[in-house]
Structure formats: structure tokens, C-alpha cells
Coordinates of C-alpha atoms (C1' of nucleotides) in Angstrom, one line a residue:
Chain V
M1 CA 149.4 -106.0 -25.4
T2 CA 146.7 -106.4 -22.8
E3 CA 143.0 -106.0 -23.6
Y4 CA 143.0 -102.8 -21.7
E5 CA 146.0 -101.4 -23.6
K6 CA 144.3 -102.3 -26.9
F7 CA 141.2 -100.6 -25.8
K8 CA 143.0 -97.5 -24.7
Q9 CA 144.8 -97.3 -28.0
L10 CA 141.5 -97.6 -29.9
I11 CA 140.1 -94.7 -27.8
D12 CA 143.2 -92.5 -27.9
K13 CA 144.7 -93.2 -31.3
G14 CA 141.7 -94.3 -33.3
S15 CA 140.9 -90.9 -34.7
S16 CA 144.2 -90.7 -36.5
L17 CA 144.5 -94.4 -37.4
Y18 CA 141.1 -94.8 -38.9
I19 CA 138.8 -93.2 -41.4
P20 CA 136.4 -91.2 -39.2
Q21 CA 132.7 -91.9 -39.1
L22 CA 133.1 -95.0 -41.4
S23 CA 132.9 -98.6 -40.2
L24 CA 132.2 -102.0 -41.7
D25 CA 130.1 -104.9 -40.5
C26 CA 130.5 -108.5 -41.5
V27 CA 127.8 -111.0 -41.7
I28 CA 129.7 -114.3 -41.4
F29 CA 127.8 -117.3 -42.5
G30 CA 128.7 -120.8 -41.5
F31 CA 127.0 -124.2 -42.0
H32 CA 126.9 -127.0 -39.5
Q33 CA 124.5 -129.8 -38.7
N34 CA 122.1 -128.8 -41.5
Q35 CA 121.9 -125.3 -40.0
L36 CA 122.9 -122.0 -41.5
K37 CA 124.7 -120.0 -38.8
V38 CA 125.9 -116.5 -38.2
L39 CA 128.8 -115.4 -36.1
L40 CA 127.7 -112.9 -33.4
L41 CA 129.4 -111.0 -30.7
K42 CA 128.2 -110.0 -27.3
M43 CA 129.7 -106.8 -26.0
R44 CA 130.6 -106.5 -22.4
T45 CA 128.6 -103.3 -21.9
R46 CA 125.4 -104.3 -23.7
H47 CA 122.7 -106.9 -23.4
D48 CA 122.0 -107.3 -27.1
W49 CA 124.3 -108.8 -29.7
A50 CA 126.4 -107.4 -32.6
L51 CA 127.8 -108.3 -35.9
P52 CA 131.6 -108.4 -36.0
G53 CA 132.7 -105.1 -37.3
G54 CA 135.6 -102.7 -37.4
F55 CA 137.1 -99.6 -38.7
I56 CA 139.1 -98.8 -41.8
H57 CA 142.8 -97.9 -41.5
Q58 CA 143.9 -94.9 -43.4
D59 CA 146.0 -97.1 -45.7
E60 CA 143.5 -100.0 -46.2
T61 CA 140.8 -100.6 -48.8
L62 CA 137.4 -101.7 -47.5
E63 CA 138.1 -105.2 -48.8
V64 CA 141.4 -105.4 -46.9
A65 CA 139.8 -104.1 -43.8
A66 CA 137.0 -106.6 -44.0
A67 CA 139.4 -109.4 -44.5
R68 CA 141.4 -108.3 -41.4
V69 CA 138.2 -108.2 -39.3
L70 CA 137.4 -111.6 -40.5
K71 CA 140.8 -112.9 -39.7
E72 CA 140.7 -111.4 -36.2
R73 CA 137.3 -113.1 -35.5
T74 CA 137.7 -116.5 -37.2
G75 CA 141.4 -117.0 -37.7
L76 CA 140.7 -117.6 -41.3
D77 CA 142.4 -116.2 -44.4
N78 CA 141.4 -116.1 -48.0
I79 CA 137.7 -116.1 -47.4
F80 CA 134.8 -115.6 -49.7
L81 CA 133.9 -112.0 -48.9
R82 CA 131.6 -109.6 -50.7
Q83 CA 130.5 -106.0 -50.2
F84 CA 126.8 -105.8 -50.5
H85 CA 125.4 -102.4 -49.2
T86 CA 126.4 -99.3 -47.4
F87 CA 124.1 -98.3 -44.5
S88 CA 123.7 -94.7 -43.7
A89 CA 120.4 -94.2 -41.8
L90 CA 120.6 -91.4 -39.3
E91 CA 119.1 -93.5 -36.5
R92 CA 121.7 -96.2 -37.0
S93 CA 124.1 -94.2 -34.8
N94 CA 123.4 -93.5 -31.2
P95 CA 126.1 -91.3 -29.6
Q96 CA 124.5 -91.5 -26.1
Q97 CA 124.7 -95.3 -26.3
A98 CA 128.2 -95.2 -27.8
M99 CA 129.4 -93.2 -24.8
K100 CA 128.2 -96.0 -22.6
D101 CA 129.4 -98.8 -24.8
F102 CA 132.9 -97.6 -25.1
A103 CA 133.3 -97.0 -21.3
M104 CA 135.8 -99.3 -19.6
E105 CA 137.3 -99.0 -16.1
D106 CA 138.7 -95.4 -15.9
L107 CA 138.3 -94.6 -19.6
R108 CA 135.4 -92.4 -20.6
I109 CA 134.5 -90.8 -23.9
D110 CA 132.5 -87.6 -24.4
Q111 CA 130.2 -86.5 -27.1
H112 CA 133.1 -85.0 -29.1
H113 CA 135.1 -88.2 -29.1
W114 CA 135.4 -89.9 -32.5
L115 CA 133.5 -93.0 -31.4
A116 CA 130.5 -90.9 -30.4
Q117 CA 130.0 -89.6 -33.9
R118 CA 127.5 -90.7 -36.4
F119 CA 128.8 -93.8 -38.4
I120 CA 128.1 -95.0 -41.9
S121 CA 128.8 -98.6 -42.3
V122 CA 129.7 -100.8 -45.3
G123 CA 128.2 -104.3 -45.1
F124 CA 130.1 -107.4 -46.1
Y125 CA 129.0 -111.0 -46.1
A126 CA 131.4 -113.9 -45.8
L127 CA 131.0 -117.6 -46.2
V128 CA 133.3 -119.7 -44.1
D129 CA 133.9 -123.4 -43.2
F130 CA 132.3 -123.8 -39.8
T131 CA 134.7 -126.5 -38.8
R132 CA 137.8 -124.5 -39.3
V133 CA 136.7 -121.5 -37.3
T134 CA 137.7 -120.8 -33.8
P135 CA 135.7 -117.7 -32.8
Q136 CA 137.9 -115.1 -31.1
L137 CA 137.1 -112.3 -28.7
D138 CA 138.3 -108.8 -28.9
E139 CA 138.7 -106.2 -26.2
L140 CA 135.1 -105.1 -26.2
S141 CA 133.3 -108.5 -26.4
E142 CA 132.7 -111.1 -23.9
I143 CA 131.2 -113.8 -26.1
C144 CA 131.8 -114.7 -29.8
T145 CA 129.7 -117.5 -31.0
W146 CA 127.5 -119.0 -33.7
Y147 CA 123.7 -118.6 -33.9
D148 CA 121.3 -120.5 -36.0
L149 CA 119.7 -118.3 -38.5
D150 CA 116.2 -119.1 -37.1
S151 CA 117.1 -118.2 -33.6
I152 CA 119.0 -114.9 -33.8
P153 CA 118.9 -113.0 -30.6
P154 CA 118.1 -109.2 -30.5
L155 CA 120.8 -107.3 -32.3
M156 CA 122.1 -103.8 -31.6
L157 CA 121.2 -100.8 -33.8
D158 CA 120.4 -101.8 -37.3
H159 CA 122.4 -105.0 -37.3
R160 CA 119.3 -107.1 -37.8
Q161 CA 118.5 -105.2 -41.0
I162 CA 122.1 -105.6 -42.2
L163 CA 121.8 -109.4 -41.6
D164 CA 118.6 -109.6 -43.5
K165 CA 119.9 -107.7 -46.4
A166 CA 123.0 -109.9 -46.5
L167 CA 120.8 -113.0 -46.6
E168 CA 118.7 -111.5 -49.3
T169 CA 121.8 -110.8 -51.4
L170 CA 123.1 -114.3 -50.8
R171 CA 119.9 -115.8 -52.0
V172 CA 120.1 -113.8 -55.2
Q173 CA 123.8 -114.6 -55.7
L174 CA 123.0 -118.3 -55.3
N175 CA 121.6 -118.3 -58.8
Y176 CA 124.7 -116.8 -60.4
Q177 CA 127.7 -117.9 -58.3
P178 CA 128.9 -121.2 -56.9
I179 CA 128.9 -120.7 -53.2
G180 CA 129.3 -124.1 -51.5
M181 CA 133.1 -124.4 -51.5
S182 CA 133.7 -122.0 -48.6
L183 CA 130.8 -123.3 -46.6
M184 CA 131.3 -127.1 -46.9
P185 CA 134.0 -129.3 -45.6
E186 CA 136.4 -130.9 -48.1
L187 CA 134.2 -133.9 -48.7
F188 CA 130.5 -133.9 -48.6
T189 CA 127.5 -135.7 -49.9
M190 CA 124.9 -134.4 -52.4
P191 CA 122.1 -134.4 -49.7
E192 CA 124.4 -132.3 -47.5
L193 CA 125.0 -129.8 -50.2
Q194 CA 121.3 -129.7 -50.8
K195 CA 120.6 -129.0 -47.2
L196 CA 122.8 -125.9 -47.5
Y197 CA 120.9 -124.6 -50.5
E198 CA 117.6 -125.3 -48.8
T199 CA 118.7 -123.5 -45.7
I200 CA 119.9 -120.5 -47.5
L201 CA 116.8 -120.3 -49.7
G202 CA 114.5 -121.3 -46.8
T203 CA 112.6 -123.7 -49.0
P204 CA 112.7 -127.4 -49.7
L205 CA 114.1 -128.6 -53.1
D206 CA 113.5 -131.7 -55.1
R207 CA 116.3 -134.1 -54.4
R208 CA 116.6 -135.4 -58.0
N209 CA 116.3 -132.0 -59.7
F210 CA 118.8 -130.5 -57.4
Q211 CA 121.4 -133.2 -58.2
R212 CA 120.9 -132.8 -61.9
K213 CA 121.2 -129.0 -61.7
I214 CA 124.3 -128.9 -59.6
L215 CA 126.1 -131.6 -61.6
G216 CA 125.2 -129.7 -64.7
Y217 CA 127.5 -126.9 -63.6
H218 CA 130.4 -129.3 -63.6
I219 CA 132.0 -127.8 -60.5
L220 CA 131.9 -131.1 -58.5
R221 CA 134.0 -134.2 -58.6
R222 CA 132.5 -137.5 -57.4
R223 CA 134.8 -139.6 -55.4
E224 CA 134.9 -143.4 -55.4
E225 CA 134.2 -143.6 -51.6
R226 CA 130.8 -143.3 -50.1
R227 CA 129.7 -142.1 -46.7
T228 CA 129.3 -145.2 -44.5
G229 CA 127.7 -145.8 -41.2
V230 CA 124.2 -144.6 -42.2
A231 CA 121.1 -146.7 -41.9
H232 CA 120.4 -146.7 -45.6
K233 CA 122.1 -146.7 -49.0
A234 CA 125.5 -145.0 -48.7
P235 CA 125.7 -141.7 -50.6
Y236 CA 128.7 -140.8 -52.7
L237 CA 131.2 -138.3 -51.5
Y238 CA 131.9 -135.2 -53.6
S239 CA 134.5 -132.5 -53.5
F240 CA 134.6 -129.3 -55.5
D241 CA 136.7 -129.1 -58.6
I242 CA 138.7 -126.1 -57.7
K243 CA 139.7 -125.1 -61.2
R244 CA 136.1 -125.2 -62.5
Y245 CA 134.8 -123.6 -59.3
Q246 CA 137.2 -120.6 -59.8
E247 CA 136.1 -120.3 -63.4
A248 CA 132.5 -120.3 -62.4
L249 CA 133.2 -117.6 -59.8
Q250 CA 134.6 -115.5 -62.6
E251 CA 132.2 -116.1 -65.4
G252 CA 129.0 -117.1 -63.4
L253 CA 127.2 -120.3 -63.5
H254 CA 126.0 -121.8 -66.8
K255 CA 125.1 -125.2 -68.1
W256 CA 127.5 -127.1 -70.4
Chain D
M1 CA 125.6 -66.3 -53.2
T2 CA 128.3 -66.0 -55.8
E3 CA 130.2 -69.0 -57.1
Y4 CA 133.2 -67.7 -55.3
E5 CA 131.4 -67.5 -52.0
K6 CA 130.0 -71.0 -52.5
F7 CA 133.4 -72.3 -53.2
K8 CA 134.9 -70.5 -50.2
Q9 CA 132.3 -72.0 -48.0
L10 CA 133.1 -75.5 -49.3
I11 CA 136.8 -74.9 -48.5
D12 CA 136.3 -73.3 -45.1
K13 CA 133.2 -75.0 -43.6
G14 CA 133.2 -78.3 -45.4
S15 CA 135.1 -80.1 -42.8
S16 CA 132.4 -79.5 -40.2
L17 CA 129.4 -79.7 -42.6
Y18 CA 130.3 -83.0 -44.2
I19 CA 131.3 -86.4 -43.3
P20 CA 135.1 -86.5 -43.8
Q21 CA 136.8 -88.6 -46.3
L22 CA 133.5 -89.9 -47.7
S23 CA 131.9 -88.8 -51.0
L24 CA 129.4 -90.0 -53.5
D25 CA 129.4 -90.2 -57.3
C26 CA 126.4 -90.4 -59.5
V27 CA 126.2 -92.1 -62.9
I28 CA 123.3 -90.4 -64.4
F29 CA 121.9 -92.2 -67.4
G30 CA 119.6 -90.6 -70.0
F31 CA 118.2 -91.8 -73.3
H32 CA 117.9 -89.7 -76.4
Q33 CA 117.8 -90.3 -80.1
N34 CA 118.4 -94.0 -79.6
Q35 CA 121.5 -93.4 -77.6
L36 CA 122.2 -94.1 -73.9
K37 CA 123.9 -91.0 -72.5
V38 CA 125.7 -90.2 -69.3
L39 CA 125.9 -86.7 -67.7
L40 CA 129.5 -85.5 -67.2
L41 CA 131.2 -82.5 -65.8
K42 CA 134.3 -80.7 -66.8
M43 CA 136.1 -79.1 -64.0
R44 CA 137.7 -75.8 -64.5
T45 CA 141.0 -76.9 -63.3
R46 CA 141.3 -80.2 -65.1
H47 CA 141.4 -81.5 -68.7
D48 CA 139.6 -84.7 -68.0
W49 CA 135.9 -85.2 -67.1
A50 CA 134.1 -86.2 -63.9
L51 CA 131.0 -87.9 -62.8
P52 CA 128.7 -85.5 -60.8
G53 CA 129.5 -86.1 -57.2
G54 CA 129.2 -84.5 -53.8
F55 CA 129.7 -84.9 -50.1
I56 CA 127.4 -86.1 -47.4
H57 CA 126.0 -83.6 -44.8
Q58 CA 126.2 -84.7 -41.2
D59 CA 122.4 -85.0 -41.1
E60 CA 121.8 -86.7 -44.4
T61 CA 121.6 -90.3 -45.4
L62 CA 123.6 -91.3 -48.5
E63 CA 120.3 -91.6 -50.4
V64 CA 119.2 -88.1 -49.5
A65 CA 122.6 -86.7 -50.4
A66 CA 122.6 -88.5 -53.8
A67 CA 119.1 -87.1 -54.5
R68 CA 120.3 -83.6 -53.6
V69 CA 123.3 -83.9 -55.9
L70 CA 121.0 -85.1 -58.7
K71 CA 118.6 -82.2 -58.1
E72 CA 121.5 -79.8 -58.2
R73 CA 122.8 -81.1 -61.5
T74 CA 119.5 -81.9 -63.3
G75 CA 116.8 -79.9 -61.6
L76 CA 114.9 -83.2 -61.2
D77 CA 113.2 -84.6 -58.1
N78 CA 112.0 -88.0 -57.4
I79 CA 114.4 -89.9 -59.6
F80 CA 115.2 -93.6 -59.9
L81 CA 118.4 -93.8 -57.8
R82 CA 120.2 -96.9 -56.6
Q83 CA 123.3 -97.3 -54.6
F84 CA 125.5 -100.0 -56.3
H85 CA 129.0 -100.1 -54.9
T86 CA 131.4 -98.4 -52.5
F87 CA 134.8 -97.6 -54.0
S88 CA 137.8 -97.5 -51.7
A89 CA 141.0 -98.3 -53.7
L90 CA 143.9 -96.3 -52.3
E91 CA 144.9 -95.0 -55.7
R92 CA 141.5 -93.5 -56.2
S93 CA 142.6 -90.5 -54.2
N94 CA 145.3 -88.1 -55.2
P95 CA 146.0 -85.4 -52.6
Q96 CA 148.5 -83.6 -54.9
Q97 CA 146.0 -83.4 -57.6
A98 CA 143.3 -82.4 -55.2
M99 CA 145.4 -79.5 -54.0
K100 CA 145.5 -78.2 -57.6
D101 CA 141.9 -79.0 -58.4
F102 CA 140.5 -77.1 -55.5
A103 CA 142.6 -74.0 -56.1
M104 CA 140.7 -70.9 -57.1
E105 CA 141.8 -67.3 -57.3
D106 CA 143.4 -66.5 -53.9
L107 CA 142.2 -69.7 -52.2
R108 CA 144.6 -72.5 -51.7
I109 CA 144.5 -75.7 -49.7
D110 CA 147.4 -77.6 -48.3
Q111 CA 147.9 -81.3 -47.6
H112 CA 146.2 -81.2 -44.3
H113 CA 143.0 -79.7 -45.7
W114 CA 140.0 -82.0 -45.6
L115 CA 139.7 -82.0 -49.4
A116 CA 143.3 -83.3 -49.7
Q117 CA 142.6 -86.5 -47.8
R118 CA 141.9 -89.9 -49.1
F119 CA 138.3 -90.3 -50.1
I120 CA 136.0 -93.4 -50.2
S121 CA 133.1 -92.9 -52.5
V122 CA 129.7 -94.5 -52.7
G123 CA 128.5 -95.0 -56.2
F124 CA 124.9 -94.4 -57.3
Y125 CA 123.3 -94.7 -60.6
A126 CA 120.2 -92.7 -61.7
L127 CA 117.8 -93.0 -64.6
V128 CA 116.4 -89.8 -65.8
D129 CA 114.2 -88.5 -68.6
F130 CA 116.6 -86.8 -70.9
T131 CA 114.1 -84.3 -72.2
R132 CA 113.3 -82.9 -68.7
V133 CA 116.9 -82.3 -67.7
T134 CA 118.7 -78.9 -67.9
P135 CA 122.3 -79.7 -66.9
Q136 CA 123.5 -77.2 -64.3
L137 CA 127.0 -76.1 -63.4
D138 CA 128.4 -75.8 -60.0
E139 CA 131.1 -73.7 -58.6
L140 CA 133.9 -76.0 -59.8
S141 CA 132.8 -77.0 -63.2
E142 CA 132.8 -75.2 -66.5
I143 CA 130.8 -77.6 -68.6
C144 CA 128.0 -80.1 -67.7
T145 CA 126.7 -82.1 -70.6
W146 CA 125.6 -85.5 -71.9
Y147 CA 128.0 -87.9 -73.6
D148 CA 127.0 -90.9 -75.6
L149 CA 128.0 -94.1 -73.9
D150 CA 130.2 -95.1 -76.8
S151 CA 132.2 -91.9 -76.9
I152 CA 133.0 -91.2 -73.2
P153 CA 136.0 -88.8 -72.9
P154 CA 138.8 -89.6 -70.5
L155 CA 137.5 -89.5 -66.9
M156 CA 139.4 -88.4 -63.8
L157 CA 140.6 -90.9 -61.2
D158 CA 138.6 -94.1 -61.1
H159 CA 135.4 -92.6 -62.6
R160 CA 135.6 -94.8 -65.7
Q161 CA 135.6 -97.9 -63.5
I162 CA 132.6 -96.5 -61.5
L163 CA 130.8 -95.9 -64.8
D164 CA 131.5 -99.4 -66.0
K165 CA 130.3 -100.9 -62.8
A166 CA 127.2 -98.9 -62.9
L167 CA 126.4 -100.1 -66.4
E168 CA 127.1 -103.7 -65.4
T169 CA 124.7 -103.4 -62.5
L170 CA 122.1 -101.8 -64.6
R171 CA 122.3 -104.6 -67.1
V172 CA 121.7 -107.2 -64.4
Q173 CA 118.9 -105.1 -62.9
L174 CA 117.2 -105.0 -66.2
N175 CA 116.1 -108.6 -65.7
Y176 CA 114.5 -108.0 -62.4
Q177 CA 113.2 -104.4 -62.3
P178 CA 111.2 -102.4 -64.7
I179 CA 113.4 -99.5 -65.7
G180 CA 111.9 -97.7 -68.7
M181 CA 109.7 -95.3 -66.9
S182 CA 112.3 -92.8 -65.7
L183 CA 114.2 -92.9 -69.0
M184 CA 111.3 -92.7 -71.5
P185 CA 109.0 -89.8 -72.2
E186 CA 105.3 -90.0 -71.3
L187 CA 104.3 -91.7 -74.6
F188 CA 106.5 -93.9 -76.6
T189 CA 106.3 -96.8 -79.1
M190 CA 107.4 -100.3 -78.6
P191 CA 110.4 -100.1 -81.0
E192 CA 111.6 -97.0 -79.1
L193 CA 111.5 -98.9 -75.8
Q194 CA 113.2 -101.8 -77.5
K195 CA 116.0 -99.5 -78.6
L196 CA 116.5 -98.5 -74.9
Y197 CA 116.9 -102.1 -73.9
E198 CA 119.2 -102.8 -76.8
T199 CA 121.4 -99.9 -76.0
I200 CA 121.7 -100.8 -72.3
L201 CA 122.4 -104.4 -73.1
G202 CA 124.6 -103.6 -76.1
T203 CA 123.0 -106.3 -78.2
P204 CA 120.1 -106.4 -80.7
L205 CA 116.9 -108.1 -79.6
D206 CA 114.2 -109.8 -81.6
R207 CA 111.3 -107.3 -82.2
R208 CA 108.5 -109.9 -81.7
N209 CA 110.0 -111.6 -78.7
F210 CA 110.7 -108.3 -77.0
Q211 CA 107.2 -107.2 -77.4
R212 CA 105.7 -110.4 -76.0
K213 CA 108.1 -110.3 -73.1
I214 CA 107.5 -106.7 -72.1
L215 CA 103.7 -106.9 -72.5
G216 CA 103.8 -110.1 -70.4
Y217 CA 104.8 -108.0 -67.4
H218 CA 101.6 -105.9 -67.7
I219 CA 103.3 -102.7 -66.9
L220 CA 102.4 -101.0 -70.1
R221 CA 99.1 -99.5 -71.4
R222 CA 98.5 -99.3 -75.1
R223 CA 96.9 -96.1 -76.2
E224 CA 94.4 -95.7 -79.1
E225 CA 96.6 -93.3 -80.9
R226 CA 99.5 -94.2 -83.1
R227 CA 102.6 -92.4 -84.0
T228 CA 102.0 -90.7 -87.3
G229 CA 104.3 -89.1 -89.9
V230 CA 106.4 -92.2 -90.4
A231 CA 107.0 -93.8 -93.8
H232 CA 105.5 -97.1 -92.8
K233 CA 102.8 -98.7 -90.7
A234 CA 102.2 -96.4 -87.7
P235 CA 103.2 -98.0 -84.4
Y236 CA 101.0 -97.8 -81.3
L237 CA 101.8 -95.5 -78.5
Y238 CA 102.3 -96.8 -75.0
S239 CA 102.6 -95.4 -71.6
F240 CA 103.5 -97.0 -68.3
D241 CA 100.8 -98.2 -66.0
I242 CA 102.1 -96.4 -63.0
K243 CA 100.4 -98.5 -60.4
R244 CA 101.6 -101.8 -62.0
Y245 CA 105.0 -100.3 -62.5
Q246 CA 105.3 -99.4 -58.8
E247 CA 104.2 -102.9 -57.9
A248 CA 106.8 -104.4 -60.2
L249 CA 109.5 -102.1 -58.6
Q250 CA 108.6 -103.5 -55.3
E251 CA 108.1 -107.2 -56.1
G252 CA 110.3 -107.6 -59.1
L253 CA 109.2 -108.6 -62.6
H254 CA 107.2 -111.7 -63.1
K255 CA 104.8 -113.1 -65.7
W256 CA 101.1 -113.2 -65.1
Chain H
dT1 C1' 103.4 -99.7 -106.3
dC2 C1' 107.0 -100.4 -103.4
dA3 C1' 110.3 -100.4 -99.6
dA4 C1' 110.3 -100.1 -94.8
dA5 C1' 108.7 -101.1 -90.6
dA6 C1' 104.9 -102.5 -87.6
dG7 C1' 101.3 -106.2 -85.9
dT8 C1' 100.5 -111.0 -85.0
dG9 C1' 101.3 -116.2 -84.8
dT10 C1' 103.8 -120.7 -84.9
dT11 C1' 107.2 -123.9 -83.9
dG12 C1' 111.1 -126.3 -81.7
dA13 C1' 114.8 -126.6 -78.2
dG14 C1' 116.0 -126.5 -73.6
dA15 C1' 115.3 -125.7 -68.7
dG16 C1' 112.6 -126.6 -64.8
dT17 C1' 109.3 -129.4 -62.3
dA18 C1' 106.9 -133.3 -60.8
dC19 C1' 106.9 -137.8 -60.1
dA20 C1' 108.3 -143.4 -60.1
dC21 C1' 111.2 -147.1 -59.6
dC22 C1' 114.9 -149.6 -57.9
dC23 C1' 118.9 -150.2 -54.7
dA24 C1' 121.7 -150.4 -50.4
dT25 C1' 122.1 -150.3 -45.5
dG26 C1' 121.5 -150.8 -40.4
dA27 C1' 118.1 -151.8 -37.1
Chain R
dT1 C1' 112.5 -157.9 -43.6
dC2 C1' 111.6 -153.4 -43.5
dA3 C1' 111.9 -148.4 -43.0
dT4 C1' 114.9 -145.0 -44.6
dG5 C1' 117.1 -142.5 -47.7
dG6 C1' 120.1 -142.5 -52.0
dG7 C1' 120.8 -143.3 -57.3
dT8 C1' 118.8 -142.8 -61.7
dG9 C1' 115.2 -142.0 -65.4
dT10 C1' 111.0 -140.1 -67.7
dA11 C1' 107.3 -137.2 -69.0
dC12 C1' 105.1 -132.8 -68.9
dT13 C1' 105.1 -127.8 -68.8
dC14 C1' 106.7 -123.4 -69.6
dT15 C1' 110.0 -120.0 -71.4
dC16 C1' 112.7 -118.4 -74.8
dA17 C1' 114.5 -118.0 -79.3
dA18 C1' 114.0 -118.3 -84.2
dC19 C1' 111.4 -117.4 -87.9
dA20 C1' 107.0 -116.1 -91.6
dC21 C1' 103.3 -113.8 -93.1
dT22 C1' 100.3 -109.9 -93.3
dT23 C1' 99.3 -104.9 -92.8
dT24 C1' 100.0 -100.0 -93.1
dT25 C1' 102.2 -95.9 -94.5
dG26 C1' 104.7 -92.1 -97.1
dA27 C1' 107.5 -91.6 -101.0

DNA sequence: TCAAAAGTGTTGAGAGTACACCCATGA
DNA sequence: TCATGGGTGTACTCTCAACACTTTTGA
């Protein structure tokens, strides 16, 4: 199916395929080169950027729909994904704008079209392994790429607020849930993991205290190997202990 | 407007007044005689009970809609109200059942009617002063009353899960937010407030540690008076320091 | 006068924080 | 050999939990 056909289907059939006036937006976090990043889309018809989002099929739960959106954008399955808030401000929809945004070649929508209605949107955030993602475009977007958290471009509608709320939620969750596994590569060093935490929290942490704390959760396994090629003492490599990690996801973090 | 007319309007006009396939449910907590209570409705057409819920007007935010539902059921304005989760399981809707539930006198709905669709529901929880509430019926319900948390009757659809999730959220929030003000009367004693916390958490707390902790937040003001008429040392009366309380709501609880 | 429940204080364990010392590595 | 950054240990502080003693009240 061509992009045009896909788009035409969205315009024509959307109102019967999807739950009307309800959408979802995903804040997809990745981590690379000591930077926390967010996956953003640039729509063909707009100058500002957007969070990857989508609509909910009549026979899908929100969680399934979010996983589908994620899969479409990143190619990844089985991702850490959490609903965090539902956004319903009246100003968050802009029918006039929508009529422009969803115009393509000979296709036009009017104010009665389903896409020109007010939308309420359920926000999800996801944590993904940056190195395994190949950002993919959809029929409306011309660019799909990562942005550093400290240089986010102007976002459409209330997407900036959604992003901020996601980050706030993530920061709180950090205290209760193990979160590194989906963001880090298979093997990593303690300083690398620390950088992740520091970036999320936006504050520096004490190296030694961080190590003690994380190890106290017993969700890591230290490997024999060390990372070589660095101009100083070679740090140990760690991997997550998947079993323990899953337990901690269920029961929350606590000392042993 | 009679109940019948209200009902007829819901059936006939609902699809243009409200956002389709989206509803909200409120878990309304009250506290009385050392018991945490939840406000429940019994629909005329069903044997099980329901959380007070409603639909969202096209020009309302979720929060405004929830406040409206709350006002309709309790008569109260300006209530502590928090969105906590959006429920979208496929099994949570039951069109067959809906067709029966929304039948009244000569009115009938079929499977294409807006009320017989799948619904996604946004859950809110509210904390209200039990003594100020006069539960009010709507056009579909025959009873509206409080139930003790430990003797909740069978609830319709997934309302039991919604209630459980609300309670779980409330328990977590207890650590971050001051919550007594909306649940307690104007004046109360420390042991009374402690009972509230114990009931929410479902576990006994140490009297002395509790007092120290709560006072440490500086959100209470001790009055000169004591509660008299008790067969033991008369406890002090307290009230909330509204200014401090509001600050704590904004910034979270922390020691001074 | 006595049981019941409130007011107040102390102590110890554990978590979190701050900081010091030594070690390994490539330049 | 030296700057850089990692590995490990210790001491101090603060919070929280456990617990004891005294005071007030109506029965």
C-alpha cells in the first residue's frame, strides 16, 4: 500500500475503524552518549514537531494500541510502556489547524470530518534501547528522529506539556521501579548507568553512593570483563539479572 | 424536568452532547465513625452496584466533567479530585447488558445506539467530608449510599478493579500529599486523624510516631480547646492550616 | 481509685550523604 | 610519571520505628 493509499484510508475509513475523538501520544525515551533523548516526528504540513501518536482501533485496548504505535515507529516489540495521564484541555484541539494538517494532494477534510473534532489523548511513556531503534516514518511525517532532552524543538499543541509530565512521572517512578534495562545496552558500566540516572533526574549523583544503592537492589550481575580502551582504570561491565529485575518490576525496589 | 424527560434526553441527545465511547467513573471516598467509605449507586435495572459515573460534554475537560458528576451526586463543590487511570479493557463493555440497563418504560436502545458501544473510562478519585454529603439519585439509580470499604457489594463490570486501583493510588499519594482536609471535619483530634490514615493504609500505626510525623509537616494548628466528654484524658483539637496545606498540596510534603 | 487513652521523650537501627584513599590505564 | 577516572571503605546525620513514663478523665 502506498503512503497515499494509507492516508486515504485513514481519512475515509478512520471514523469506523477507530474510537472517535480519542487518541494516544507516546513519549519515547532513549539514551545514547550520555544523553536522554526523545523520539519526535516532523509532519509534512507543519513547522513544529510532534510526539508519535495514533488512534485506538475499536477492538484494541489502549495498551495494545500504544504498543502498536511504538512498533510502527521504532520496530521494537515488548517495550516498557506505561500510561501516565489523560489530557483533555479544550485548547489542545484545533480543528482549523487539523483541516490544514490532514490535507494532502487532492484530499481535503472539512469541519465535520472525524479528524477535525476535539480530541482527548492518553499519554504513554516508553523506555527503549536507543541502539536497537530504527525510526520509521508514517504517511504524514517527513522526519522521525531523536532529540536531546535539553534541546527539544517547538512542539505542536500541548505536546510539550505531555513530554514534561512524562518526564516528571519517570522521575518519580525511578524511586520505585528498576528502569535501566530497557534503556541500556546488554552490557554497560556503573558510570554509564549512573549517567542515565543523572540525566533523568537532572542532577549529579555521588559515584560511590550510587553504586552502593544500585547494587543493594540486587538487580545487576557483574561480569568478569572490564571495559578496555579507556585512559584510566578499566571499569567492570554489568548486565541486568533478568529474573531479579522482573521481580523488582512487580514488587517494587527494596533493599535486601 | 422529570426523571423520564432527563432519561429521554440522555438517550436521544447524548450522542451529540457527549464525547462518544468515553466515560468517567468516580471513586468517592468519605470517612465516618472510623470507617473509610465509598459512595455507590444501585441502578434500577441491575442487581449489582456501580461507581458514580458520567459522560463528558463536548465543551468540558475531564476534570470539569468529573467535578460536575461529583456535584450531582454529593452536592459538593471544590472537592479534592484526581485522575488516576484510564480503563480500556475490551471486556469492560457489554453492549447486550447496556441495552437492558438503559431500557425504561417505552424507551429501548438497539446495538447501534451510542450507549451500546464499547466505552473507555477515565477513573477519578475524590475525597469528601462525609458529614457534608447528601447522596443524590439520578434518573437511572434507585439507591445512592455509602459502603464501608470492607463490605463492598458486588460491583458491575470492572468497577471493583477501578475501586482497587483508586485505593492503591490513594495509599501511595498519602506519602506525598496532605489528604486529611477534605475527609475530616473542621475540628478533629490527633487520634481521629490517625484512624483515617490507618484505615486508608489498612495497617495500625504507632500513636506517638504518627503524631510527630504529621506535626512535622506543619499543616496542622492546635486549638486551645480539647474534646470533652471522654472517659480519659481529653485530647487536643486540631484544624488544618489552610495556607500551609495548600502549599503542601503544591510542593508535596516535606519536613521543616 | 482505677482503667483507658492522651501528652511527651528516649534510644537504637538503618538509610542516605559526604568525603578519603588507593588502583589501573593510556597519553 | 601523571592526569583521569574507577574500586572500595568510613564516619556522620537524619529518619523512622520501638518503646516507657506521666497525666487527665469519667466511671
